[in-house]
JSON list of C-alpha atoms and ligand atoms in Angstrom, two decimals:
[
{"chain": "A", "resi": 1, "resn": "UNK", "atom": "CA", "xyz": [-13.68, 12.85, 23.42]},
{"chain": "A", "resi": 2, "resn": "UNK", "atom": "CA", "xyz": [-15.23, 9.08, 22.42]},
{"chain": "A", "resi": 3, "resn": "UNK", "atom": "CA", "xyz": [-14.04, 5.53, 21.62]},
{"chain": "A", "resi": 4, "resn": "UNK", "atom": "CA", "xyz": [-13.12, 4.49, 18.21]},
{"chain": "A", "resi": 5, "resn": "UNK", "atom": "CA", "xyz": [-15.02, 1.56, 17.33]},
{"chain": "A", "resi": 6, "resn": "UNK", "atom": "CA", "xyz": [-11.97, -0.14, 15.25]},
{"chain": "A", "resi": 7, "resn": "UNK", "atom": "CA", "xyz": [-10.44, -3.85, 14.71]},
{"chain": "A", "resi": 8, "resn": "UNK", "atom": "CA", "xyz": [-7.47, -3.94, 17.08]},
{"chain": "A", "resi": 9, "resn": "UNK", "atom": "CA", "xyz": [-4.39, -4.35, 14.98]},
{"chain": "A", "resi": 10, "resn": "UNK", "atom": "CA", "xyz": [-1.93, -7.41, 15.42]},
{"chain": "A", "resi": 11, "resn": "UNK", "atom": "CA", "xyz": [0.85, -5.39, 15.76]},
{"chain": "A", "resi": 12, "resn": "UNK", "atom": "CA", "xyz": [1.98, -1.40, 15.69]},
{"chain": "A", "resi": 13, "resn": "UNK", "atom": "CA", "xyz": [5.45, -0.06, 15.08]},
{"chain": "A", "resi": 14, "resn": "UNK", "atom": "CA", "xyz": [6.71, 3.38, 16.25]},
{"chain": "A", "resi": 15, "resn": "UNK", "atom": "CA", "xyz": [9.33, 3.85, 13.37]},
{"chain": "A", "resi": 16, "resn": "UNK", "atom": "CA", "xyz": [11.74, 6.92, 14.88]},
{"chain": "A", "resi": 17, "resn": "UNK", "atom": "CA", "xyz": [12.73, 8.85, 12.57]},
{"chain": "A", "resi": 18, "resn": "UNK", "atom": "CA", "xyz": [13.89, 11.92, 14.06]},
{"chain": "A", "resi": 19, "resn": "UNK", "atom": "CA", "xyz": [17.09, 13.99, 12.58]},
{"chain": "A", "resi": 20, "resn": "UNK", "atom": "CA", "xyz": [19.43, 15.55, 14.35]},
{"chain": "A", "resi": 21, "resn": "UNK", "atom": "CA", "xyz": [21.16, 19.46, 13.58]},
{"chain": "A", "resi": 22, "resn": "UNK", "atom": "CA", "xyz": [24.90, 18.51, 12.40]},
{"chain": "A", "resi": 23, "resn": "UNK", "atom": "CA", "xyz": [26.05, 20.01, 15.14]},
{"chain": "A", "resi": 24, "resn": "UNK", "atom": "CA", "xyz": [24.55, 18.12, 17.49]},
{"chain": "A", "resi": 25, "resn": "UNK", "atom": "CA", "xyz": [27.14, 15.29, 18.99]},
{"chain": "A", "resi": 26, "resn": "UNK", "atom": "CA", "xyz": [24.10, 13.07, 19.80]},
{"chain": "A", "resi": 27, "resn": "UNK", "atom": "CA", "xyz": [23.65, 9.86, 16.21]},
{"chain": "A", "resi": 28, "resn": "UNK", "atom": "CA", "xyz": [19.50, 9.97, 15.76]},
{"chain": "A", "resi": 29, "resn": "UNK", "atom": "CA", "xyz": [17.76, 7.36, 13.39]},
{"chain": "A", "resi": 30, "resn": "UNK", "atom": "CA", "xyz": [17.39, 9.29, 10.22]},
{"chain": "A", "resi": 31, "resn": "UNK", "atom": "CA", "xyz": [18.92, 9.64, 7.45]},
{"chain": "A", "resi": 32, "resn": "UNK", "atom": "CA", "xyz": [19.66, 5.81, 7.72]},
{"chain": "A", "resi": 33, "resn": "UNK", "atom": "CA", "xyz": [15.41, 5.89, 8.23]},
{"chain": "A", "resi": 34, "resn": "UNK", "atom": "CA", "xyz": [13.86, 8.78, 7.04]},
{"chain": "A", "resi": 35, "resn": "UNK", "atom": "CA", "xyz": [10.00, 9.12, 6.57]},
{"chain": "A", "resi": 36, "resn": "UNK", "atom": "CA", "xyz": [10.05, 7.96, 2.51]},
{"chain": "A", "resi": 37, "resn": "UNK", "atom": "CA", "xyz": [11.16, 5.06, 3.79]},
{"chain": "A", "resi": 38, "resn": "UNK", "atom": "CA", "xyz": [8.86, 4.69, 6.81]},
{"chain": "A", "resi": 39, "resn": "UNK", "atom": "CA", "xyz": [6.08, 5.77, 3.48]},
{"chain": "A", "resi": 40, "resn": "UNK", "atom": "CA", "xyz": [7.24, 2.88, 1.47]},
{"chain": "A", "resi": 41, "resn": "UNK", "atom": "CA", "xyz": [6.68, 0.40, 4.08]},
{"chain": "A", "resi": 42, "resn": "UNK", "atom": "CA", "xyz": [3.32, 1.29, 4.63]},
{"chain": "A", "resi": 43, "resn": "UNK", "atom": "CA", "xyz": [3.22, 0.45, 0.50]},
{"chain": "A", "resi": 44, "resn": "UNK", "atom": "CA", "xyz": [4.56, -2.78, 1.22]},
{"chain": "A", "resi": 45, "resn": "UNK", "atom": "CA", "xyz": [1.65, -3.32, 4.41]},
{"chain": "A", "resi": 46, "resn": "UNK", "atom": "CA", "xyz": [-0.94, -2.64, 2.06]},
{"chain": "A", "resi": 47, "resn": "UNK", "atom": "CA", "xyz": [0.38, -4.70, -0.46]},
{"chain": "A", "resi": 48, "resn": "UNK", "atom": "CA", "xyz": [0.96, -7.80, 1.39]},
{"chain": "A", "resi": 49, "resn": "UNK", "atom": "CA", "xyz": [-2.24, -7.38, 2.88]},
{"chain": "A", "resi": 50, "resn": "UNK", "atom": "CA", "xyz": [-2.12, -6.20, 5.72]},
{"chain": "A", "resi": 51, "resn": "UNK", "atom": "CA", "xyz": [-3.35, -3.09, 6.10]},
{"chain": "A", "resi": 52, "resn": "UNK", "atom": "CA", "xyz": [-5.70, -3.84, 8.88]},
{"chain": "A", "resi": 53, "resn": "UNK", "atom": "CA", "xyz": [-3.16, -6.13, 10.89]},
{"chain": "A", "resi": 54, "resn": "UNK", "atom": "CA", "xyz": [0.10, -3.78, 10.66]},
{"chain": "A", "resi": 55, "resn": "UNK", "atom": "CA", "xyz": [-0.38, -0.52, 11.68]},
{"chain": "A", "resi": 56, "resn": "UNK", "atom": "CA", "xyz": [3.11, 1.75, 10.90]},
{"chain": "A", "resi": 57, "resn": "UNK", "atom": "CA", "xyz": [3.86, 5.29, 12.36]},
{"chain": "A", "resi": 58, "resn": "UNK", "atom": "CA", "xyz": [6.51, 7.77, 11.87]},
{"chain": "A", "resi": 59, "resn": "UNK", "atom": "CA", "xyz": [7.31, 8.90, 15.56]},
{"chain": "A", "resi": 60, "resn": "UNK", "atom": "CA", "xyz": [10.43, 11.73, 17.14]},
{"chain": "A", "resi": 61, "resn": "UNK", "atom": "CA", "xyz": [12.72, 10.25, 19.04]},
{"chain": "A", "resi": 62, "resn": "UNK", "atom": "CA", "xyz": [11.95, 7.26, 21.14]},
{"chain": "A", "resi": 63, "resn": "UNK", "atom": "CA", "xyz": [15.52, 7.53, 23.96]},
{"chain": "A", "resi": 64, "resn": "UNK", "atom": "CA", "xyz": [18.09, 4.68, 23.08]},
{"chain": "A", "resi": 65, "resn": "UNK", "atom": "CA", "xyz": [19.78, 6.69, 20.18]},
{"chain": "A", "resi": 66, "resn": "UNK", "atom": "CA", "xyz": [22.92, 5.73, 18.97]},
{"chain": "A", "resi": 67, "resn": "UNK", "atom": "CA", "xyz": [25.54, 5.53, 16.52]},
{"chain": "A", "resi": 68, "resn": "UNK", "atom": "CA", "xyz": [25.46, 1.79, 14.43]},
{"chain": "A", "resi": 69, "resn": "UNK", "atom": "CA", "xyz": [21.28, 1.54, 13.69]},
{"chain": "A", "resi": 70, "resn": "UNK", "atom": "CA", "xyz": [18.08, 2.87, 13.98]},
{"chain": "A", "resi": 71, "resn": "UNK", "atom": "CA", "xyz": [15.34, 2.61, 16.62]},
{"chain": "A", "resi": 72, "resn": "UNK", "atom": "CA", "xyz": [11.72, 0.94, 16.57]},
{"chain": "A", "resi": 73, "resn": "UNK", "atom": "CA", "xyz": [8.82, 0.73, 19.71]},
{"chain": "A", "resi": 74, "resn": "UNK", "atom": "CA", "xyz": [6.39, -2.83, 18.64]},
{"chain": "A", "resi": 75, "resn": "UNK", "atom": "CA", "xyz": [2.81, -2.50, 20.62]},
{"chain": "A", "resi": 76, "resn": "UNK", "atom": "CA", "xyz": [0.92, -4.57, 21.80]},
{"chain": "A", "resi": 77, "resn": "UNK", "atom": "CA", "xyz": [4.06, -5.68, 23.66]},
{"chain": "A", "resi": 78, "resn": "UNK", "atom": "CA", "xyz": [6.58, -2.85, 23.54]},
{"chain": "A", "resi": 79, "resn": "UNK", "atom": "CA", "xyz": [9.44, -4.48, 22.77]},
{"chain": "A", "resi": 80, "resn": "UNK", "atom": "CA", "xyz": [12.67, -1.77, 22.26]},
{"chain": "A", "resi": 81, "resn": "UNK", "atom": "CA", "xyz": [13.87, -2.96, 18.72]},
{"chain": "A", "resi": 82, "resn": "UNK", "atom": "CA", "xyz": [17.86, 0.01, 17.36]},
{"chain": "A", "resi": 83, "resn": "UNK", "atom": "CA", "xyz": [20.28, -1.65, 14.96]},
{"chain": "A", "resi": 84, "resn": "UNK", "atom": "CA", "xyz": [17.35, -0.95, 12.47]},
{"chain": "A", "resi": 85, "resn": "UNK", "atom": "CA", "xyz": [19.37, 0.41, 9.24]},
{"chain": "A", "resi": 86, "resn": "UNK", "atom": "CA", "xyz": [17.09, 0.22, 5.99]},
{"chain": "A", "resi": 87, "resn": "UNK", "atom": "CA", "xyz": [13.76, -1.05, 4.99]},
{"chain": "A", "resi": 88, "resn": "UNK", "atom": "CA", "xyz": [14.45, -4.54, 4.49]},
{"chain": "A", "resi": 89, "resn": "UNK", "atom": "CA", "xyz": [15.40, -4.55, 8.40]},
{"chain": "A", "resi": 90, "resn": "UNK", "atom": "CA", "xyz": [11.25, -3.62, 8.79]},
{"chain": "A", "resi": 91, "resn": "UNK", "atom": "CA", "xyz": [10.34, -6.10, 6.71]},
{"chain": "A", "resi": 92, "resn": "UNK", "atom": "CA", "xyz": [11.80, -8.46, 8.71]},
{"chain": "A", "resi": 93, "resn": "UNK", "atom": "CA", "xyz": [10.31, -6.94, 11.75]},
{"chain": "A", "resi": 94, "resn": "UNK", "atom": "CA", "xyz": [6.69, -6.92, 10.40]},
{"chain": "A", "resi": 95, "resn": "UNK", "atom": "CA", "xyz": [7.75, -10.67, 8.76]},
{"chain": "A", "resi": 96, "resn": "UNK", "atom": "CA", "xyz": [8.88, -12.64, 12.03]},
{"chain": "A", "resi": 97, "resn": "UNK", "atom": "CA", "xyz": [5.99, -11.56, 14.22]},
{"chain": "A", "resi": 98, "resn": "UNK", "atom": "CA", "xyz": [2.59, -11.57, 11.60]},
{"chain": "B", "resi": 101, "resn": "FES", "atom": "S1", "xyz": [17.16, 9.95, 17.54]},
{"chain": "B", "resi": 101, "resn": "FES", "atom": "FE1", "xyz": [16.21, 7.32, 16.83]},
{"chain": "B", "resi": 101, "resn": "FES", "atom": "S2", "xyz": [15.84, 7.00, 19.07]},
{"chain": "B", "resi": 101, "resn": "FES", "atom": "FE2", "xyz": [16.23, 9.19, 19.91]}
]
């Protein structure tokens, strides 16, 4: 095992795309935010020239599930955000921080 020598990003966004079964009474972040949307976000990040500045990773449940919106966590500050409605909200989170 060894440390990977790589430039540290300014921001690493983990986006919950968890989708529970229809029978599960607990809310989930998908289909409001999906794996395909996160892939689109990664393309947008590349188009903005932010490939080495912003990392974006799909995540499963981050533990703050709610019916009002999807959840993401932003590092390095470790800020959890809920109420995410769509791809534009994710772009806004990035624009506010870079
Ligand atoms: S399902 Fe997304 S935070 Fe739990």
